[in-house]
Amino acid sequence: MDSSADSGAVIEVAGLGKVYGSLVAVDDLSFSVRRGDVYGFLGQNGAGKSTTIRMLLTLIRPTSGSIRMFGMDISRHRSEILARVGAVIEKPDLYGYLTGRENLRILARLSGCRDRKAIDRVLDTVGLAARADDRVRTYSQGMRQRLGIACALVHDPELVILDEPTNGLDPQGIADIRNLILRLSREGGKTFLVSSHLLSEMELIANRMVIIDKGRKVVEGECRTLLDPERQVVHLETMDDVQTRVRLARSRWAAHIEDDPQGRIRLSLDRADVPQLVRELSDMDVQILALRPFNRLEDYFLSLTQAG
Ligand SMILES: Nc1ncnc2c1ncn2[C@@H]1O[C@H](COP(=O)(O)OP(=O)(O)OP(=O)(O)O)[C@@H](O)[C@H]1O
Ligand SMILES: [Mg+2]
């Protein structure tokens, strides 16, 4: 039954698209989340994070593409999949006039969880045990957010999806959520997909991430690699790019060639190998016009500041 659980990918999104009238909210998006990942889902306001997450949770229907979770197609195994997922989308829906514990009880019942101990357990996990019998109205932002997460955890899901869980929180509140995610990941073995518009925040918790912009993927990968200053991505401009591609494809640099949305020649390599690349290009009779360093994250943040 659980055979898919060990196959690696907990979420596999392929060619996902969502169109609202003339607006393309999510555009041909593909990424995968592996078991045990704290997966960062990064993008500025309006990038399409919440729309994607809503599609993952079947709250809205994709215009195109496919979503597989735990190795199953979401359109065919909806309830089976969602029973293994916990989520908080944007602001958690909580009843202010009820206590934290009462909110949890309602949610637990809805998700078919009748275990009273589960409620105590999650209250404890999110550090709300002492305030569990106060009305949610009296909670701080951070406490509401933590209660939202408790609701997502009550049926002990394998995968937890959090949409901007630290939005509107002060530094202490942000640190609390961060530590909670890390603890649940390390000790609880849960897989997380966490969206944010802050790279600085993702760096601290995520092991892998995808960055999206205007619904499209900018980059996906291991945070270690993406943030590694020793790793260099370059764009190569030559007298004859078509021929250069052919020559590169036959050389030992073939494995370093990456797709570029603008169709430029892009290579990813160790910084220390750049001089060697230039030497070998010259040996291949490639006439270099320009070799431009390209930092995907810098590019992304440049686009952010330009937009802002
Ligand atoms: N129901 C809808 N009808 C029309 N357009 C929508 C709808 N929902 C989202 N959009 C549009 O889709 C785009 C992506 O929105 P989305 O909420 O997914 O972005 P986001 O990355 O979550 O942004 P934020 O960081 O502000 O939460 C935006 O341009 C938004 O206006
Ligand atoms: Mg959003």
CSV table of N, CA and C in Angstrom, one decimal, residues 23-131:
chain,number,residue,atom,x,y,z
A,23,LEU,N,-5.3,36.2,-17.7
A,23,LEU,CA,-4.1,36.2,-16.8
A,23,LEU,C,-3.6,34.8,-16.6
A,24,VAL,N,-2.3,34.6,-16.9
A,24,VAL,CA,-1.7,33.3,-16.7
A,24,VAL,C,-1.0,33.3,-15.3
A,25,ALA,N,-1.7,32.7,-14.3
A,25,ALA,CA,-1.2,32.7,-12.9
A,25,ALA,C,-0.1,31.7,-12.7
A,26,VAL,N,-0.2,30.6,-13.3
A,26,VAL,CA,0.8,29.5,-13.2
A,26,VAL,C,1.1,29.0,-14.6
A,27,ASP,N,2.4,29.0,-15.0
A,27,ASP,CA,2.7,28.8,-16.4
A,27,ASP,C,3.7,27.6,-16.6
A,28,ASP,N,3.2,26.5,-17.0
A,28,ASP,CA,4.1,25.3,-17.4
A,28,ASP,C,5.1,25.0,-16.3
A,29,LEU,N,4.6,24.9,-15.1
A,29,LEU,CA,5.4,24.8,-13.9
A,29,LEU,C,5.7,23.3,-13.6
A,30,SER,N,7.0,22.9,-13.4
A,30,SER,CA,7.3,21.6,-13.0
A,30,SER,C,8.3,21.6,-11.9
A,31,PHE,N,8.1,20.8,-10.9
A,31,PHE,CA,9.1,20.7,-9.8
A,31,PHE,C,8.7,19.4,-9.0
A,32,SER,N,9.7,19.0,-8.2
A,32,SER,CA,9.4,17.8,-7.4
A,32,SER,C,9.9,17.9,-6.0
A,33,VAL,N,9.1,17.4,-5.0
A,33,VAL,CA,9.5,17.5,-3.6
A,33,VAL,C,9.8,16.1,-3.2
A,34,ARG,N,10.9,15.8,-2.6
A,34,ARG,CA,11.3,14.5,-2.2
A,34,ARG,C,10.9,14.3,-0.7
A,35,ARG,N,10.8,13.0,-0.4
A,35,ARG,CA,10.6,12.6,1.0
A,35,ARG,C,11.6,13.2,1.9
A,36,GLY,N,11.2,13.8,3.0
A,36,GLY,CA,12.1,14.4,3.9
A,36,GLY,C,12.6,15.8,3.6
A,37,ASP,N,12.2,16.3,2.5
A,37,ASP,CA,12.6,17.7,2.1
A,37,ASP,C,11.9,18.7,3.0
A,38,VAL,N,12.7,19.8,3.3
A,38,VAL,CA,12.0,21.0,3.6
A,38,VAL,C,12.1,21.8,2.4
A,39,TYR,N,11.1,21.9,1.6
A,39,TYR,CA,11.2,22.4,0.2
A,39,TYR,C,10.7,23.8,0.2
A,40,GLY,N,11.5,24.7,-0.2
A,40,GLY,CA,11.2,26.2,-0.2
A,40,GLY,C,10.5,26.5,-1.6
A,41,PHE,N,9.4,27.2,-1.5
A,41,PHE,CA,8.6,27.6,-2.6
A,41,PHE,C,8.6,29.1,-2.7
A,42,LEU,N,9.6,29.7,-3.4
A,42,LEU,CA,9.9,31.1,-3.3
A,42,LEU,C,9.4,31.9,-4.5
A,43,GLY,N,8.8,33.0,-4.2
A,43,GLY,CA,8.4,33.9,-5.3
A,43,GLY,C,7.8,35.2,-4.7
A,44,GLN,N,7.9,36.2,-5.5
A,44,GLN,CA,7.4,37.5,-4.9
A,44,GLN,C,5.9,37.5,-5.0
A,45,ASN,N,5.3,38.6,-4.5
A,45,ASN,CA,3.8,38.7,-4.5
A,45,ASN,C,3.3,38.5,-5.9
A,46,GLY,N,2.2,37.7,-6.0
A,46,GLY,CA,1.6,37.5,-7.2
A,46,GLY,C,2.3,36.5,-8.1
A,47,ALA,N,3.4,35.8,-7.6
A,47,ALA,CA,4.2,34.9,-8.5
A,47,ALA,C,3.4,33.7,-8.8
A,48,GLY,N,2.4,33.3,-8.0
A,48,GLY,CA,1.6,32.1,-8.3
A,48,GLY,C,1.8,31.0,-7.2
A,49,LYS,N,2.3,31.4,-6.1
A,49,LYS,CA,2.5,30.4,-5.0
A,49,LYS,C,1.2,29.9,-4.5
A,50,SER,N,0.3,30.8,-4.0
A,50,SER,CA,-0.9,30.3,-3.4
A,50,SER,C,-1.8,29.5,-4.5
A,51,THR,N,-1.7,30.0,-5.7
A,51,THR,CA,-2.5,29.3,-6.8
A,51,THR,C,-2.0,27.9,-6.9
A,52,THR,N,-0.7,27.7,-6.9
A,52,THR,CA,-0.1,26.4,-7.1
A,52,THR,C,-0.5,25.5,-5.9
A,53,ILE,N,-0.4,26.1,-4.7
A,53,ILE,CA,-0.7,25.3,-3.5
A,53,ILE,C,-2.2,25.0,-3.5
A,54,ARG,N,-3.1,25.9,-4.0
A,54,ARG,CA,-4.5,25.5,-4.0
A,54,ARG,C,-4.7,24.4,-5.0
A,55,MET,N,-3.9,24.3,-6.1
A,55,MET,CA,-4.1,23.2,-7.0
A,55,MET,C,-3.6,21.9,-6.3
A,56,LEU,N,-2.5,22.0,-5.6
A,56,LEU,CA,-2.0,20.8,-4.9
A,56,LEU,C,-3.1,20.2,-3.9
A,57,LEU,N,-3.9,21.1,-3.3
A,57,LEU,CA,-4.9,20.7,-2.4
A,57,LEU,C,-6.2,20.5,-3.0
A,58,THR,N,-6.3,20.5,-4.3
A,58,THR,CA,-7.5,20.3,-5.1
A,58,THR,C,-8.6,21.4,-4.8
A,59,LEU,N,-8.2,22.5,-4.3
A,59,LEU,CA,-9.2,23.6,-4.0
A,59,LEU,C,-9.6,24.3,-5.3
A,60,ILE,N,-8.7,24.3,-6.3
A,60,ILE,CA,-9.0,24.8,-7.6
A,60,ILE,C,-8.4,23.8,-8.6
A,61,ARG,N,-9.0,23.8,-9.8
A,61,ARG,CA,-8.6,22.8,-10.8
A,61,ARG,C,-7.5,23.4,-11.8
A,62,PRO,N,-6.5,22.7,-12.0
A,62,PRO,CA,-5.5,23.2,-13.0
A,62,PRO,C,-6.1,23.4,-14.4
A,63,THR,N,-5.6,24.3,-15.1
A,63,THR,CA,-5.9,24.5,-16.5
A,63,THR,C,-5.2,23.4,-17.4
A,64,SER,N,-4.0,23.1,-16.9
A,64,SER,CA,-3.2,22.1,-17.7
A,64,SER,C,-2.2,21.5,-16.7
A,65,GLY,N,-1.6,20.4,-17.1
A,65,GLY,CA,-0.6,19.8,-16.4
A,65,GLY,C,-1.1,18.7,-15.4
A,66,SER,N,-0.1,18.1,-14.7
A,66,SER,CA,-0.5,17.0,-13.8
A,66,SER,C,0.2,17.2,-12.4
A,67,ILE,N,-0.5,16.6,-11.4
A,67,ILE,CA,0.1,16.6,-10.1
A,67,ILE,C,0.0,15.2,-9.6
A,68,ARG,N,1.1,14.7,-9.1
A,68,ARG,CA,1.2,13.4,-8.5
A,68,ARG,C,1.7,13.6,-7.1
A,69,MET,N,1.1,12.9,-6.1
A,69,MET,CA,1.5,13.0,-4.8
A,69,MET,C,1.6,11.6,-4.2
A,70,PHE,N,2.7,11.2,-3.5
A,70,PHE,CA,2.9,9.9,-3.0
A,70,PHE,C,2.8,8.9,-4.2
A,71,GLY,N,3.2,9.3,-5.4
A,71,GLY,CA,3.1,8.4,-6.5
A,71,GLY,C,1.8,8.2,-7.1
A,72,MET,N,0.7,9.0,-6.6
A,72,MET,CA,-0.6,8.8,-7.2
A,72,MET,C,-1.1,10.1,-7.8
A,73,ASP,N,-1.9,9.9,-8.9
A,73,ASP,CA,-2.4,11.1,-9.5
A,73,ASP,C,-3.5,11.7,-8.7
A,74,ILE,N,-3.4,13.0,-8.5
A,74,ILE,CA,-4.3,13.7,-7.5
A,74,ILE,C,-5.7,13.7,-8.0
A,75,SER,N,-5.9,13.7,-9.4
A,75,SER,CA,-7.3,13.8,-9.9
A,75,SER,C,-8.0,12.5,-9.7
A,76,ARG,N,-7.3,11.4,-9.5
A,76,ARG,CA,-7.9,10.1,-9.3
A,76,ARG,C,-7.9,9.6,-7.9
A,77,HIS,N,-7.0,10.1,-7.1
A,77,HIS,CA,-6.8,9.5,-5.7
A,77,HIS,C,-6.9,10.6,-4.7
A,78,ARG,N,-7.8,11.6,-4.9
A,78,ARG,CA,-7.9,12.8,-4.1
A,78,ARG,C,-7.9,12.5,-2.6
A,79,SER,N,-8.9,11.8,-2.1
A,79,SER,CA,-9.1,11.7,-0.7
A,79,SER,C,-8.0,10.9,-0.1
A,80,GLU,N,-7.6,9.8,-0.8
A,80,GLU,CA,-6.5,9.0,-0.3
A,80,GLU,C,-5.2,9.9,-0.1
A,81,ILE,N,-5.0,10.8,-1.0
A,81,ILE,CA,-3.8,11.6,-0.9
A,81,ILE,C,-4.0,12.6,0.2
A,82,LEU,N,-5.1,13.3,0.2
A,82,LEU,CA,-5.3,14.4,1.1
A,82,LEU,C,-5.3,14.0,2.6
A,83,ALA,N,-5.6,12.7,2.8
A,83,ALA,CA,-5.6,12.2,4.2
A,83,ALA,C,-4.2,12.2,4.7
A,84,ARG,N,-3.2,12.2,3.8
A,84,ARG,CA,-1.8,12.2,4.2
A,84,ARG,C,-1.1,13.6,4.2
A,85,VAL,N,-2.0,14.6,4.0
A,85,VAL,CA,-1.4,16.0,3.8
A,85,VAL,C,-2.1,16.9,4.9
A,86,GLY,N,-1.3,17.7,5.4
A,86,GLY,CA,-1.8,18.8,6.3
A,86,GLY,C,-1.4,20.1,5.7
A,87,ALA,N,-2.3,21.1,5.8
A,87,ALA,CA,-1.9,22.4,5.1
A,87,ALA,C,-2.5,23.6,5.9
A,88,VAL,N,-1.8,24.7,5.7
A,88,VAL,CA,-2.3,26.0,6.1
A,88,VAL,C,-2.1,26.9,4.9
A,89,ILE,N,-3.2,27.4,4.4
A,89,ILE,CA,-3.1,28.3,3.3
A,89,ILE,C,-3.4,29.8,3.7
A,90,GLU,N,-2.4,30.6,3.3
A,90,GLU,CA,-2.5,32.0,3.7
A,90,GLU,C,-2.9,32.1,5.2
A,91,LYS,N,-3.9,32.8,5.6
A,91,LYS,CA,-4.3,32.9,7.0
A,91,LYS,C,-5.1,31.7,7.4
A,92,PRO,N,-4.8,31.1,8.5
A,92,PRO,CA,-5.6,29.9,8.9
A,92,PRO,C,-7.0,30.4,9.2
A,93,ASP,N,-8.0,29.6,8.9
A,93,ASP,CA,-9.4,29.8,9.2
A,93,ASP,C,-9.6,29.4,10.7
A,94,LEU,N,-9.8,30.3,11.6
A,94,LEU,CA,-10.0,29.9,13.0
A,94,LEU,C,-11.2,30.6,13.5
A,95,TYR,N,-11.9,30.0,14.5
A,95,TYR,CA,-13.0,30.6,15.1
A,95,TYR,C,-12.5,31.4,16.3
A,96,GLY,N,-12.6,32.7,16.3
A,96,GLY,CA,-12.1,33.6,17.3
A,96,GLY,C,-12.8,33.4,18.7
A,97,TYR,N,-14.1,33.1,18.6
A,97,TYR,CA,-14.8,33.0,19.9
A,97,TYR,C,-14.7,31.6,20.5
A,98,LEU,N,-14.0,30.7,19.8
A,98,LEU,CA,-13.7,29.4,20.5
A,98,LEU,C,-12.3,29.4,21.0
A,99,THR,N,-12.0,28.4,21.8
A,99,THR,CA,-10.6,28.3,22.3
A,99,THR,C,-9.7,27.6,21.3
A,100,GLY,N,-8.5,27.6,21.5
A,100,GLY,CA,-7.5,26.9,20.6
A,100,GLY,C,-7.9,25.4,20.6
A,101,ARG,N,-8.2,24.9,21.8
A,101,ARG,CA,-8.4,23.4,21.8
A,101,ARG,C,-9.7,23.1,21.1
A,102,GLU,N,-10.8,24.0,21.3
A,102,GLU,CA,-12.0,23.7,20.6
A,102,GLU,C,-11.9,23.8,19.1
A,103,ASN,N,-11.1,24.8,18.6
A,103,ASN,CA,-10.8,24.9,17.2
A,103,ASN,C,-10.2,23.6,16.7
A,104,LEU,N,-9.3,23.1,17.4
A,104,LEU,CA,-8.6,21.9,17.0
A,104,LEU,C,-9.5,20.7,17.0
A,105,ARG,N,-10.4,20.6,18.0
A,105,ARG,CA,-11.3,19.5,18.1
A,105,ARG,C,-12.2,19.4,16.9
A,106,ILE,N,-12.7,20.6,16.5
A,106,ILE,CA,-13.6,20.7,15.3
A,106,ILE,C,-12.8,20.1,14.1
A,107,LEU,N,-11.6,20.6,13.9
A,107,LEU,CA,-10.9,20.2,12.8
A,107,LEU,C,-10.5,18.8,12.8
A,108,ALA,N,-10.2,18.3,14.0
A,108,ALA,CA,-9.8,16.9,14.1
A,108,ALA,C,-11.0,16.0,13.7
A,109,ARG,N,-12.2,16.4,14.2
A,109,ARG,CA,-13.3,15.6,13.9
A,109,ARG,C,-13.6,15.6,12.4
A,110,LEU,N,-13.4,16.8,11.7
A,110,LEU,CA,-13.6,16.9,10.3
A,110,LEU,C,-12.6,16.0,9.5
A,111,SER,N,-11.4,15.9,10.0
A,111,SER,CA,-10.5,15.0,9.3
A,111,SER,C,-10.5,13.6,9.8
A,112,GLY,N,-11.6,13.3,10.6
A,112,GLY,CA,-11.8,11.9,11.0
A,112,GLY,C,-10.9,11.4,12.1
A,113,CYS,N,-10.2,12.4,12.8
A,113,CYS,CA,-9.3,12.0,13.9
A,113,CYS,C,-10.1,12.2,15.2
A,114,ARG,N,-10.2,11.0,15.9
A,114,ARG,CA,-11.0,11.1,17.2
A,114,ARG,C,-10.1,10.9,18.4
A,115,ASP,N,-8.8,11.0,18.2
A,115,ASP,CA,-7.8,10.8,19.3
A,115,ASP,C,-7.6,12.0,20.1
A,116,ARG,N,-8.1,12.0,21.3
A,116,ARG,CA,-8.0,13.2,22.2
A,116,ARG,C,-6.5,13.5,22.4
A,117,LYS,N,-5.8,12.5,22.6
A,117,LYS,CA,-4.3,12.6,22.8
A,117,LYS,C,-3.6,13.4,21.7
A,118,ALA,N,-4.1,13.2,20.5
A,118,ALA,CA,-3.6,13.9,19.3
A,118,ALA,C,-3.6,15.4,19.5
A,119,ILE,N,-4.8,15.8,20.1
A,119,ILE,CA,-4.9,17.3,20.3
A,119,ILE,C,-3.9,17.8,21.3
A,120,ASP,N,-3.8,17.1,22.4
A,120,ASP,CA,-2.8,17.5,23.4
A,120,ASP,C,-1.4,17.5,22.8
A,121,ARG,N,-1.2,16.5,22.0
A,121,ARG,CA,0.2,16.3,21.5
A,121,ARG,C,0.5,17.5,20.6
A,122,VAL,N,-0.4,17.9,19.7
A,122,VAL,CA,-0.1,18.9,18.7
A,122,VAL,C,0.0,20.3,19.4
A,123,LEU,N,-0.9,20.5,20.4
A,123,LEU,CA,-0.8,21.7,21.2
A,123,LEU,C,0.5,21.9,21.8
A,124,ASP,N,1.0,20.8,22.3
A,124,ASP,CA,2.3,20.8,22.9
A,124,ASP,C,3.4,21.0,21.9
A,125,THR,N,3.3,20.4,20.8
A,125,THR,CA,4.3,20.5,19.7
A,125,THR,C,4.4,22.0,19.3
A,126,VAL,N,3.3,22.7,19.1
A,126,VAL,CA,3.4,24.1,18.7
A,126,VAL,C,3.6,25.1,19.8
A,127,GLY,N,3.7,24.6,21.0
A,127,GLY,CA,3.9,25.4,22.2
A,127,GLY,C,2.7,26.2,22.6
A,128,LEU,N,1.6,25.6,22.5
A,128,LEU,CA,0.3,26.4,22.9
A,128,LEU,C,-0.4,25.7,24.1
A,129,ALA,N,0.2,24.7,24.6
A,129,ALA,CA,-0.5,23.9,25.7
A,129,ALA,C,-1.0,24.9,26.8
A,130,ALA,N,-0.2,25.8,27.2
A,130,ALA,CA,-0.6,26.7,28.3
A,130,ALA,C,-1.7,27.6,27.9
A,131,ARG,N,-1.9,27.9,26.7
A,131,ARG,CA,-2.9,28.9,26.2
A,131,ARG,C,-4.1,28.2,25.5
